[in-house]
PDB file of C-alpha atoms in Angstrom:
ATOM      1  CA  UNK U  51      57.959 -99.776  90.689  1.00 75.00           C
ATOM      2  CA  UNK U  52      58.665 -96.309  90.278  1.00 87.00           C
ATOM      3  CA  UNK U  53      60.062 -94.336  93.229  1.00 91.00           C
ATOM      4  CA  UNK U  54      58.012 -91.736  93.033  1.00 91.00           C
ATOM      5  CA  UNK U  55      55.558 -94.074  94.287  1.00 92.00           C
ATOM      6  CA  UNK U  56      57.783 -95.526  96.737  1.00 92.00           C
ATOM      7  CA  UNK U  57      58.055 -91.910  98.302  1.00 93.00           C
ATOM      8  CA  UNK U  58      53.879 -91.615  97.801  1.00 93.00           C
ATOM      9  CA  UNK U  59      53.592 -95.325 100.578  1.00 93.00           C
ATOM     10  CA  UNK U  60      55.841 -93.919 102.473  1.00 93.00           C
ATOM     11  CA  UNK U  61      54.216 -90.671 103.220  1.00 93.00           C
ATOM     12  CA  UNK U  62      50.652 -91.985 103.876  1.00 93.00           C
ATOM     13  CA  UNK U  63      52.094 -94.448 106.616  1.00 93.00           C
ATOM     14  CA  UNK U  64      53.819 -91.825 108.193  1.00 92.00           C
ATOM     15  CA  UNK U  65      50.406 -89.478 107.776  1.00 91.00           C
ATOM     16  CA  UNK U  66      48.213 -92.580 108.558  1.00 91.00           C
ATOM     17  CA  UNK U  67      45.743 -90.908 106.000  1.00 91.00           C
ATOM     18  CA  UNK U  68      45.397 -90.686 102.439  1.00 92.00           C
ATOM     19  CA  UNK U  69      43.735 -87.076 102.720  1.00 91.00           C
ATOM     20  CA  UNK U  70      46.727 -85.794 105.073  1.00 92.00           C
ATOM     21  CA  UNK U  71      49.532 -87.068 102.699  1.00 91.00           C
ATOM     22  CA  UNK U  72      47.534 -85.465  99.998  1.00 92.00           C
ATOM     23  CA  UNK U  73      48.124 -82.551 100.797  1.00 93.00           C
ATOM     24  CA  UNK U  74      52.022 -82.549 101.915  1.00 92.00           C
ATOM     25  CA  UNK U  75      52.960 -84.410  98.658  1.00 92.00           C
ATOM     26  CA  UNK U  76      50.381 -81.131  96.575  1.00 92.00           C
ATOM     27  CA  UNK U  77      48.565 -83.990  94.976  1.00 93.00           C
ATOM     28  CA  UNK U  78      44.813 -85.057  94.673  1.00 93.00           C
ATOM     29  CA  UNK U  79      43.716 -87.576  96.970  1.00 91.00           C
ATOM     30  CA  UNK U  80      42.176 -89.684  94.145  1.00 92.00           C
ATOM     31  CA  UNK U  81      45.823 -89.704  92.636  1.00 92.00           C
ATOM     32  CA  UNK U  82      47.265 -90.999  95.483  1.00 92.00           C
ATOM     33  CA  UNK U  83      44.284 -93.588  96.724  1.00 92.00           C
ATOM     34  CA  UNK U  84      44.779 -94.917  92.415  1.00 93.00           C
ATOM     35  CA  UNK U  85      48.865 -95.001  93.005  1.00 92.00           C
ATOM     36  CA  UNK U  86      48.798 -96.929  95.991  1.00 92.00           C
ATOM     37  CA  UNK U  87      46.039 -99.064  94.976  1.00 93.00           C
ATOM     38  CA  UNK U  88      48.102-100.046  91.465  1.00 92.00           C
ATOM     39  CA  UNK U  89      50.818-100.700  93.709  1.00 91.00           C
ATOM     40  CA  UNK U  90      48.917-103.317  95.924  1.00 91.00           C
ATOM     41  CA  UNK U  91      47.384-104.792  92.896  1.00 91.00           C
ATOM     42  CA  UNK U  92      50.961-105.200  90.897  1.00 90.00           C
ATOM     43  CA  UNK U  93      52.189-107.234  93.722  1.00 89.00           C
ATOM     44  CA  UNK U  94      49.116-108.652  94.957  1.00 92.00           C
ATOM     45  CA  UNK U  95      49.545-107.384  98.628  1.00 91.00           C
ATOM     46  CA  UNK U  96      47.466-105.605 100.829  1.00 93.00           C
ATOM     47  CA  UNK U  97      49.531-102.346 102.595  1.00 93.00           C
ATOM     48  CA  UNK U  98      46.828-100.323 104.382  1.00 92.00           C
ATOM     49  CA  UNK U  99      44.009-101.719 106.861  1.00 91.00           C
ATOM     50  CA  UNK U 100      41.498 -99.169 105.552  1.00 88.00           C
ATOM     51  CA  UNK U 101      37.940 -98.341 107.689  1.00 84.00           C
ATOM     52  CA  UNK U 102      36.111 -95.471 107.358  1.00 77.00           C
ATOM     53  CA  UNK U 103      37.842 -93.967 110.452  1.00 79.00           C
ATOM     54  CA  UNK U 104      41.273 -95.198 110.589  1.00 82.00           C
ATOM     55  CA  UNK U 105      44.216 -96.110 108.533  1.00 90.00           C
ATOM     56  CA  UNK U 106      47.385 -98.474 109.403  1.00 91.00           C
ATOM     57  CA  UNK U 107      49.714-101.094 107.875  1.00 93.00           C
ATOM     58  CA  UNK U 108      49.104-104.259 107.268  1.00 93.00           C
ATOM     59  CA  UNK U 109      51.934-106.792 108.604  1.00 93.00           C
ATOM     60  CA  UNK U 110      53.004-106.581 104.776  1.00 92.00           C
ATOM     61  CA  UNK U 111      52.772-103.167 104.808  1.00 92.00           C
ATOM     62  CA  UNK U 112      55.597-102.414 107.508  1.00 93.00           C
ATOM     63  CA  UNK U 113      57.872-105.168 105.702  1.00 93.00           C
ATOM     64  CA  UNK U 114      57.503-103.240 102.626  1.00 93.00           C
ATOM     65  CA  UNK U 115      58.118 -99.675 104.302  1.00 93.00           C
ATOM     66  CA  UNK U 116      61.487-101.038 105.928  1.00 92.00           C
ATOM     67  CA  UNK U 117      62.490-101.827 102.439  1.00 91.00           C
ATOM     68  CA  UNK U 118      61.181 -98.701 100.611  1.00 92.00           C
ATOM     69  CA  UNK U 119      62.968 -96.469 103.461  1.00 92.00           C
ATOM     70  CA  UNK U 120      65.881 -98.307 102.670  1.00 91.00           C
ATOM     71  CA  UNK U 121      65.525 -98.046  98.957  1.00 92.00           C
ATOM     72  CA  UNK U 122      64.724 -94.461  98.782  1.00 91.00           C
ATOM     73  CA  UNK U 123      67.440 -93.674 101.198  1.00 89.00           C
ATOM     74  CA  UNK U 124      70.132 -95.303  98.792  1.00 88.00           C
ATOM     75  CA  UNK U 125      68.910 -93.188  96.423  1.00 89.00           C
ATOM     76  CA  UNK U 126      69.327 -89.999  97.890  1.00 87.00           C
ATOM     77  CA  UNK U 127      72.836 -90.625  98.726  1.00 81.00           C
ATOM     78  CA  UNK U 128      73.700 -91.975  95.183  1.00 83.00           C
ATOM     79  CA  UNK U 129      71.555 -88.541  93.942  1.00 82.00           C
ATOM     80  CA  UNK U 130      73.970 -86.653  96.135  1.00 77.00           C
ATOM     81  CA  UNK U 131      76.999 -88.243  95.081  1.00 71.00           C
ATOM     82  CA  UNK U 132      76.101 -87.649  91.536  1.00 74.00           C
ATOM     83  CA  UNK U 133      75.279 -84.113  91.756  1.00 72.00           C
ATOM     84  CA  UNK U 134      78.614 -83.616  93.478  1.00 66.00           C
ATOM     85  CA  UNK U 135      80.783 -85.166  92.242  1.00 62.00           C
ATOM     86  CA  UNK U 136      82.928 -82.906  89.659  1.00 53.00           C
ATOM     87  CA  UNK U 137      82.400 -79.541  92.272  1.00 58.00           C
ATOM     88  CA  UNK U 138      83.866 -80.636  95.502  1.00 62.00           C
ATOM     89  CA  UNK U 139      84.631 -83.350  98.135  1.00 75.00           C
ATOM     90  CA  UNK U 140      81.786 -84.183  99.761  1.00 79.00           C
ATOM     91  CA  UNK U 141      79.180 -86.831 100.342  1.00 86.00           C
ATOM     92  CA  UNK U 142      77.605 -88.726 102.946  1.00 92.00           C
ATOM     93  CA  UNK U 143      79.652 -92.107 104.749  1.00 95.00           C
ATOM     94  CA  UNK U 144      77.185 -94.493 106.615  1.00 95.00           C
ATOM     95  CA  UNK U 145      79.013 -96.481 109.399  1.00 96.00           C
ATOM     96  CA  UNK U 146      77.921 -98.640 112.023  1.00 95.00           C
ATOM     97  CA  UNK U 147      78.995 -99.762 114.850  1.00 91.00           C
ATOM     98  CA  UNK U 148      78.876-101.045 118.824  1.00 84.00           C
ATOM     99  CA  UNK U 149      80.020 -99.805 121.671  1.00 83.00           C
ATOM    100  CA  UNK U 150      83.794-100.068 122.346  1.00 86.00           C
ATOM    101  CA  UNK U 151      86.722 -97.354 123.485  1.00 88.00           C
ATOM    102  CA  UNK U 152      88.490 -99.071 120.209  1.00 91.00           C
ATOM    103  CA  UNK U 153      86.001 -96.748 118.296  1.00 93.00           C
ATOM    104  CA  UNK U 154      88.095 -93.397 119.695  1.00 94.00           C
ATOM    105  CA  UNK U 155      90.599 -94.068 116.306  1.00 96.00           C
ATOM    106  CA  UNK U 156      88.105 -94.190 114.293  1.00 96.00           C
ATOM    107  CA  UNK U 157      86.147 -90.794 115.929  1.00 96.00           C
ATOM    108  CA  UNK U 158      89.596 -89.161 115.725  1.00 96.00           C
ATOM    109  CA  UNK U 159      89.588 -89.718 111.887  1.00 97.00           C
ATOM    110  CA  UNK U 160      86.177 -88.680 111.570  1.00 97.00           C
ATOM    111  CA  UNK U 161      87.367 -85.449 113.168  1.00 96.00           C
ATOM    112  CA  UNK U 162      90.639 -84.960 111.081  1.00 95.00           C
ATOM    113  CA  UNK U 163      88.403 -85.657 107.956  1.00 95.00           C
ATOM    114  CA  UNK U 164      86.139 -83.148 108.515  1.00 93.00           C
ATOM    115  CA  UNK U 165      88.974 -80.575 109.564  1.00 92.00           C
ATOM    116  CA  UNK U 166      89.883 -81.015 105.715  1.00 88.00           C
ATOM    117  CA  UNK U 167      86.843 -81.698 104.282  1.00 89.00           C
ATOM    118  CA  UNK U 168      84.137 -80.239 106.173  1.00 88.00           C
ATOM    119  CA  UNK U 169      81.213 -81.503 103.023  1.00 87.00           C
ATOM    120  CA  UNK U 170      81.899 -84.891 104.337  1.00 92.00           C
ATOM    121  CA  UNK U 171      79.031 -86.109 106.516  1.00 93.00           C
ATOM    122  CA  UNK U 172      78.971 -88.902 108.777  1.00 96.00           C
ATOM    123  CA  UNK U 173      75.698 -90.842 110.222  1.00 95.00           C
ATOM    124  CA  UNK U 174      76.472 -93.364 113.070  1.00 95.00           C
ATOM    125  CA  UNK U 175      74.293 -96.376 113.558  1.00 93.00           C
ATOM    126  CA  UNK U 176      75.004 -97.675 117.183  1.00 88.00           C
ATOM    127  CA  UNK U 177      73.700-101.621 117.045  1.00 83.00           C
ATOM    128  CA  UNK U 178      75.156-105.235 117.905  1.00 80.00           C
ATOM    129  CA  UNK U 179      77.557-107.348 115.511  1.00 80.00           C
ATOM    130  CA  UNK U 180      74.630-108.687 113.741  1.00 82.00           C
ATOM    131  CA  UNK U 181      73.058-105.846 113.040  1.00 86.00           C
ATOM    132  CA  UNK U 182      76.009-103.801 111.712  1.00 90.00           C
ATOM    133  CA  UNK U 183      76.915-106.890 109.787  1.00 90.00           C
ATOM    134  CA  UNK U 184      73.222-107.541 108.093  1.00 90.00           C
ATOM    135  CA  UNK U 185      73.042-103.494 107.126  1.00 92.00           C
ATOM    136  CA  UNK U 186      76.761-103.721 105.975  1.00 91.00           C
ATOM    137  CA  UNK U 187      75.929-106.309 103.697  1.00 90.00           C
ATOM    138  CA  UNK U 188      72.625-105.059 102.302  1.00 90.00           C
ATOM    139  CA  UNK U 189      74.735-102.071 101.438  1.00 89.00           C
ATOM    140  CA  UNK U 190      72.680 -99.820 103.651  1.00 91.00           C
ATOM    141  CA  UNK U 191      76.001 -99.042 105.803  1.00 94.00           C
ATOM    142  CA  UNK U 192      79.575 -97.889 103.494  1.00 95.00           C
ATOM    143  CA  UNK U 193      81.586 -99.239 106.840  1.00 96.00           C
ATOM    144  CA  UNK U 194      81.204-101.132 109.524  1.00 96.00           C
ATOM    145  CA  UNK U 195      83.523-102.095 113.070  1.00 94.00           C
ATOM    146  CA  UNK U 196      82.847-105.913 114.080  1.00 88.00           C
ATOM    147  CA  UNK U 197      84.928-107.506 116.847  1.00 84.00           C
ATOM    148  CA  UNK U 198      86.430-111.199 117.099  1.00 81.00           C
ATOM    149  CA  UNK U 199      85.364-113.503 116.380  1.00 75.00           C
ATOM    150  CA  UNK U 200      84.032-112.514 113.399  1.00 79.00           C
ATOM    151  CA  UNK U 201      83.873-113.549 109.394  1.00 82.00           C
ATOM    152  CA  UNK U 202      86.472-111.668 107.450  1.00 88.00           C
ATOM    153  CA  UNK U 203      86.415-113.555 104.860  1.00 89.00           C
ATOM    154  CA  UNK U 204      83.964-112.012 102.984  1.00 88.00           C
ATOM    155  CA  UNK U 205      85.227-108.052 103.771  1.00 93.00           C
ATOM    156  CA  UNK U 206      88.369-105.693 103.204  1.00 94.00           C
ATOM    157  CA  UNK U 207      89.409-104.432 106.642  1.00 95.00           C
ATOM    158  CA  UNK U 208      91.701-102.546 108.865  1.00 96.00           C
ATOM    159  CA  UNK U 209      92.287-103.798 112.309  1.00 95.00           C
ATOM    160  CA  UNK U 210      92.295-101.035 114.949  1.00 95.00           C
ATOM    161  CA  UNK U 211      94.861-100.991 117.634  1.00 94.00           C
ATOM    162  CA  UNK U 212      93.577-100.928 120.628  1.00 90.00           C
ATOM    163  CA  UNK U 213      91.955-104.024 122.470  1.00 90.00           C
ATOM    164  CA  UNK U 214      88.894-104.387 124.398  1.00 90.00           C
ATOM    165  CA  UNK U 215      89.432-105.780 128.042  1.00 91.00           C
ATOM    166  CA  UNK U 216      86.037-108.012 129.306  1.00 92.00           C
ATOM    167  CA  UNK U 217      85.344-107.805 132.769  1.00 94.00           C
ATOM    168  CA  UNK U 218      82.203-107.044 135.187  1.00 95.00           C
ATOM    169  CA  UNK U 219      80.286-104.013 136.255  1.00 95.00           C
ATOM    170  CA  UNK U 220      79.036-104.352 139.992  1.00 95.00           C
ATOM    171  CA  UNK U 221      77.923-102.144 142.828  1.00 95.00           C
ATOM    172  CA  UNK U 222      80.639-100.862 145.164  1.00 94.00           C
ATOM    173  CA  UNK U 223      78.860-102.470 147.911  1.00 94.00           C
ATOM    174  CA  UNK U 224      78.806-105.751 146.343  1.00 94.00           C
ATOM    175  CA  UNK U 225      80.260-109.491 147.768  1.00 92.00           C
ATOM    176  CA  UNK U 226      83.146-109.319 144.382  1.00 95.00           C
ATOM    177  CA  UNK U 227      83.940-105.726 144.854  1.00 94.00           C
ATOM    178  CA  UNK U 228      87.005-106.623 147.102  1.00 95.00           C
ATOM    179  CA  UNK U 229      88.317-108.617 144.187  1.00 96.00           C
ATOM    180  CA  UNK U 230      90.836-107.171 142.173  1.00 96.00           C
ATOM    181  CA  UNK U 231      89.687-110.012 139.413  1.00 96.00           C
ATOM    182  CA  UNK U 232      86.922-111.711 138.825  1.00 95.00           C
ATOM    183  CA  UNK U 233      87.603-115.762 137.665  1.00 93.00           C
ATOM    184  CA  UNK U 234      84.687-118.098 136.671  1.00 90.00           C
ATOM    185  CA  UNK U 235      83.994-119.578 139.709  1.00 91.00           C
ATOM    186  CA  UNK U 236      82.892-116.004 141.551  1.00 93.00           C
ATOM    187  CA  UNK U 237      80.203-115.760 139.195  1.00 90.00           C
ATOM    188  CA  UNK U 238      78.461-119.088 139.092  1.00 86.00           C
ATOM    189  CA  UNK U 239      75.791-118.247 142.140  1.00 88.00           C
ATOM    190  CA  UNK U 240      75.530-114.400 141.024  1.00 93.00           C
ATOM    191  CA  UNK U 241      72.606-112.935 138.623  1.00 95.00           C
ATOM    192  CA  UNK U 242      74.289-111.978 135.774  1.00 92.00           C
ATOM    193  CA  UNK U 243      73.417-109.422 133.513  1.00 93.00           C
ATOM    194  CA  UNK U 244      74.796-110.091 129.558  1.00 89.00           C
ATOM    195  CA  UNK U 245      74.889-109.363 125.703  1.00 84.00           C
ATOM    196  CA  UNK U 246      72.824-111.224 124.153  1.00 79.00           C
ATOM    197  CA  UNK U 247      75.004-111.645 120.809  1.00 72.00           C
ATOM    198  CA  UNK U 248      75.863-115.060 119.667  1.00 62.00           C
ATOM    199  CA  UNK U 249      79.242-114.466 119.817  1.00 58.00           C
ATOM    200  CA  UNK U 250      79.678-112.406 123.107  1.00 68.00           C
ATOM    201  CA  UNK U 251      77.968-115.867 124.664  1.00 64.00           C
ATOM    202  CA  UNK U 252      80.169-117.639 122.644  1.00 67.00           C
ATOM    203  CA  UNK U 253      83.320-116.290 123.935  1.00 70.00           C
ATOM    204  CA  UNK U 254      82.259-115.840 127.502  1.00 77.00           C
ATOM    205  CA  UNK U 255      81.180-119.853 127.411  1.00 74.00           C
ATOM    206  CA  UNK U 256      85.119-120.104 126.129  1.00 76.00           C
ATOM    207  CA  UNK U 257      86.492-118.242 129.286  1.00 82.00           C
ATOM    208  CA  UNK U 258      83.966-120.147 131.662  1.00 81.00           C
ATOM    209  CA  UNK U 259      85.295-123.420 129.741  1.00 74.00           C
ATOM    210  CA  UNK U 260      81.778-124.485 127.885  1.00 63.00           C
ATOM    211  CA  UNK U 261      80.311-123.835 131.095  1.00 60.00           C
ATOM    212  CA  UNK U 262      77.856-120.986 130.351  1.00 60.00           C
ATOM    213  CA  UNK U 263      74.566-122.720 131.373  1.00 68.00           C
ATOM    214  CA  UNK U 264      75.620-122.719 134.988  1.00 72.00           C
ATOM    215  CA  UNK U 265      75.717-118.967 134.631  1.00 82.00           C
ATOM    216  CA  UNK U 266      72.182-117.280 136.322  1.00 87.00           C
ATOM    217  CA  UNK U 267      71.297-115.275 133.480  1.00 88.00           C
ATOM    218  CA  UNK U 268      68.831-112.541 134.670  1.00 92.00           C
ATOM    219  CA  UNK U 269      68.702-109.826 131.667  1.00 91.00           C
ATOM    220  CA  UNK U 270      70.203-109.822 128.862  1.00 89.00           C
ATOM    221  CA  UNK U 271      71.044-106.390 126.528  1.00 87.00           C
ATOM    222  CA  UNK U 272      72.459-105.255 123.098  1.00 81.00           C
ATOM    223  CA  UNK U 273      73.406-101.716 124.470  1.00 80.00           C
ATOM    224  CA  UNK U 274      74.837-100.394 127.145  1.00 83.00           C
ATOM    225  CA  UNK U 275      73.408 -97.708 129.064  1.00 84.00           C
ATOM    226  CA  UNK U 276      70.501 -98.809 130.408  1.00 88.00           C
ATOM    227  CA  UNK U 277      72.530-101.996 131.535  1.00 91.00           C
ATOM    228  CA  UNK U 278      74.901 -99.187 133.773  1.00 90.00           C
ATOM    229  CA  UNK U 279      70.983 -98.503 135.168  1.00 92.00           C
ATOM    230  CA  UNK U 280      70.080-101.750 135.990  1.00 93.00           C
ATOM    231  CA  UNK U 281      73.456-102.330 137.789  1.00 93.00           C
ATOM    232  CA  UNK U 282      72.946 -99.137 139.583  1.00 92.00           C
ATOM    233  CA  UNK U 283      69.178-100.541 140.881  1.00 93.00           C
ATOM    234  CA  UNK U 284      70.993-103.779 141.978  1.00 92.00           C
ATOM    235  CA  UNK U 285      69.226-105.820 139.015  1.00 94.00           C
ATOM    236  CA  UNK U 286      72.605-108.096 138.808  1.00 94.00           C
ATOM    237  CA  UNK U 287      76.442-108.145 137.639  1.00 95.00           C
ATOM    238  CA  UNK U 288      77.469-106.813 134.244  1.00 94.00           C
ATOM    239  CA  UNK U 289      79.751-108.943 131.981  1.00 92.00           C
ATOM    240  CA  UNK U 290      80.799-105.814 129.744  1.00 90.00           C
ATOM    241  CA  UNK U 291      83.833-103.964 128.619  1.00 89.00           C
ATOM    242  CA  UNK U 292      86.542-102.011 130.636  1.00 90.00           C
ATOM    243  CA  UNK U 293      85.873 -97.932 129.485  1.00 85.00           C
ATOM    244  CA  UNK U 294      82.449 -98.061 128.838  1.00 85.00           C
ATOM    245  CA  UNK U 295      81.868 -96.225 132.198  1.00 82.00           C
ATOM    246  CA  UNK U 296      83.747 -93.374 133.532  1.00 79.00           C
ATOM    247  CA  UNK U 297      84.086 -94.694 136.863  1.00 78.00           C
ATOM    248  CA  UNK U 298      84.319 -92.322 139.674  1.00 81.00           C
ATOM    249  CA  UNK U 299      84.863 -91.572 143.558  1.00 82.00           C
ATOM    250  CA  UNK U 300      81.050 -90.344 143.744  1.00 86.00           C
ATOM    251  CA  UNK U 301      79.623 -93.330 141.589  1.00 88.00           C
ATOM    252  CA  UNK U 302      78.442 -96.545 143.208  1.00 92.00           C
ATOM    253  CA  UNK U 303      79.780 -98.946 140.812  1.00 93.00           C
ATOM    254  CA  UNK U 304      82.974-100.160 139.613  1.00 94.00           C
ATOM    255  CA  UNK U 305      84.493-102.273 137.023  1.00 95.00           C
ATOM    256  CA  UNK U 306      86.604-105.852 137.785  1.00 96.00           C
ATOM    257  CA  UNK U 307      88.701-107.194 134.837  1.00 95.00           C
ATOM    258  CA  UNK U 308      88.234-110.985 134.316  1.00 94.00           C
ATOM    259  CA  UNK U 309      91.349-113.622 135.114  1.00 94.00           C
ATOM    260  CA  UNK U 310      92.257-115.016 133.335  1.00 93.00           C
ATOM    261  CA  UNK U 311      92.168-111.962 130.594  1.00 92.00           C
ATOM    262  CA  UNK U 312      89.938-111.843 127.905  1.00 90.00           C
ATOM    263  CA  UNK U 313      90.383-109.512 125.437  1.00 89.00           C
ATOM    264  CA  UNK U 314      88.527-108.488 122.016  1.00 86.00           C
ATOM    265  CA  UNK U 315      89.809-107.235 118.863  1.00 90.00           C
ATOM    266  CA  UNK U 316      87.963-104.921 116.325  1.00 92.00           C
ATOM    267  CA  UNK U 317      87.932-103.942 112.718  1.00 94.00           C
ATOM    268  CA  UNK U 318      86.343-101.784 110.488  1.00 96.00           C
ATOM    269  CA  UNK U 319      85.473-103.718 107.515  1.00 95.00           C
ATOM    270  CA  UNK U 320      83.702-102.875 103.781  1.00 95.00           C
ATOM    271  CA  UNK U 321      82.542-105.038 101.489  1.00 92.00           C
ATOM    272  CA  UNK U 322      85.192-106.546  98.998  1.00 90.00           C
ATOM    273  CA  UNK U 323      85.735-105.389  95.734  1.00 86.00           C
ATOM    274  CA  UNK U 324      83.406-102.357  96.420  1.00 85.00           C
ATOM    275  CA  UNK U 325      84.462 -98.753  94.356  1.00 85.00           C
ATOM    276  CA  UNK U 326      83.852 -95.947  96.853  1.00 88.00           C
ATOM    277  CA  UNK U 327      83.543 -92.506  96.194  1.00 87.00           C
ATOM    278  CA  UNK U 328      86.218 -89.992  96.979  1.00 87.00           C
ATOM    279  CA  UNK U 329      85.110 -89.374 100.187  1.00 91.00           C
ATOM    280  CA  UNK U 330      85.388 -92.762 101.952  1.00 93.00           C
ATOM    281  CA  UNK U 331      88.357 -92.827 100.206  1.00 93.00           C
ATOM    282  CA  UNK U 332      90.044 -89.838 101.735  1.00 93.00           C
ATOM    283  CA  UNK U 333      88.681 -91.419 105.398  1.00 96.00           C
ATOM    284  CA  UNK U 334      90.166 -94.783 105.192  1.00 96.00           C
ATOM    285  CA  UNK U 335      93.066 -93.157 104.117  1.00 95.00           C
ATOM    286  CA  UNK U 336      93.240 -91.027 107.510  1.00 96.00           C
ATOM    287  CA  UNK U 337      92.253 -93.810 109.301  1.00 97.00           C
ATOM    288  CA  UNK U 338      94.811 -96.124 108.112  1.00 95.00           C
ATOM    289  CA  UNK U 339      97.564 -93.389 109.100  1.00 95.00           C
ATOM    290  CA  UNK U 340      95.867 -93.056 112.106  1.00 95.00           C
ATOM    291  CA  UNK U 341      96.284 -96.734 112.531  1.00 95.00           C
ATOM    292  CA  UNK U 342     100.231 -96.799 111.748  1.00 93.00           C
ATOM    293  CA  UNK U 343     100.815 -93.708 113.923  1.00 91.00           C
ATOM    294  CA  UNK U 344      99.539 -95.527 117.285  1.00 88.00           C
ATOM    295  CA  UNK U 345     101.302 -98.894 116.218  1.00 74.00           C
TER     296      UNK U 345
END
């Protein structure tokens, strides 16, 4: 598999015609039809749904282009690093991560590590645990910031300072608002509104003592902001963490830590035994001070 050809697929799926790709990748459309056609024959796959009108991707097809997007993209940043890497600093640092005001560390190293090295680029993936974790370990993301519980067994790590307080988003106008906490038993008739990673459930089944069934679950989410909608059109309660809205006088919601407390821990983890370039390097190293300085 060459990735030349790799680059070819990926081009007519995003053209949805060989005659279109043609002539962005300045080849003949014979060529191409013959590349992609070898291609489908050496793995004995079909890619394209081909009529004499239309063009699309088989189920097959989109598995593949997930992988070859992924392929070609590891590429690229190893073509980078190469090119680089006796001029300058530089390079490209993939990190991904969910939604939590224990990220702000970690943004304020991104920020001092540009300030000194403004060649280093960062792309942020915003997903759940899962997702960070699978991409992390497929080597698609250098970094990645998981929360407890989580497996650290099989990462390096730093733990970041600051911890995550769980509570509930609700209307202003709502029965719980007049609580100043919110314990188990308030929630048990209410529709709820919740993540719907494994170990979110998990640890929310802990605080409600194994009693998460008797929870009624309306919605559930992996993000945030379109949960802050639904709790603004009355679609239920939030379980969610404290910071992730900038409550307000004006807005019409507000935030209720739980009680007892239940807190969450984070880390940004890498895989062990990995060799990074220079410029993750420099970042953890920032980070880490980063790290000391607020402990």
């Amino acid at each position: 598999m060459e990735i030349r050809v790799l680059k070819y697929f990926l081009t007519v799926a995003q053209e949805q015609s060989f005659s279109k790709a043609a002539k962005v990748l300045n080849v003949s459309q014979p060529a191409l039809s013959k590349q992609i056609k070898d291609l489908e024959e050496e793995y004995q796959i079909t890619l394209f749904n081909r009529t004499t009108r239309s063009l699309s991707l088989t189920e097959e097809g989109r598995l593949f282009k997930e992988q070859a997007k992924q392929i070609i993209s590891l590429v690229n940043r190893t073509d980078s690093y190469l090119k680089n890497i006796n001029k300058y600093i530089s390079g490209d640092i993939y990190l991904g991560c969910s939604e939590s005001e224990a990220n702000r560390i970690v943004m304020k190293a991104i920020s001092k590590t540009q300030q000194h090295h403004p060649d280093i680029r960062f792309h942020i993936y915003s997903g759940n645990a899962q997702y960070v974790e699978e991409q992390l370990d497929q080597g698609i993301f250098d970094l990645g910031i998981v929360t407890d519980p989580a497996d650290l067994s099989k990462y390096d790590y730093l733990t970041l300072p600051t911890l995550d307080t769980w509570g509930v988003l609700m209307k202003k106008d709502s029965e719980l608002a007049k609580l100043d906490t919110i314990s188990p038993k308030d929630l048990l008739d209410k529709p709820m509104i919740i993540s719907n990673q494994e170990m979110v459930k998990n640890g929310i089944s802990g605080w409600l003592g194994g009693n998460q069934r008797a929870l009624n679950i309306v919605t559930t989410y992996n993000l945030f902001y379109n949960t802050m909608l639904m709790c603004e059109e009355n679609v239920g309660y939030v379980l969610t963490l404290k910071n992730l809205y900038n409550e307000s006088d004006e807005s019409s919601i507000c935030f209720k830590p739980l009680h007892p407390p239940l807190t969450l821990r984070s880390h940004i983890v890498w895989k062990k035994y990995k060799v990074f370039p220079k410029a993750i390097e420099i970042f953890l190293e920032i980070l880490n001070e980063e790290i000391k300085k607020s402990s």
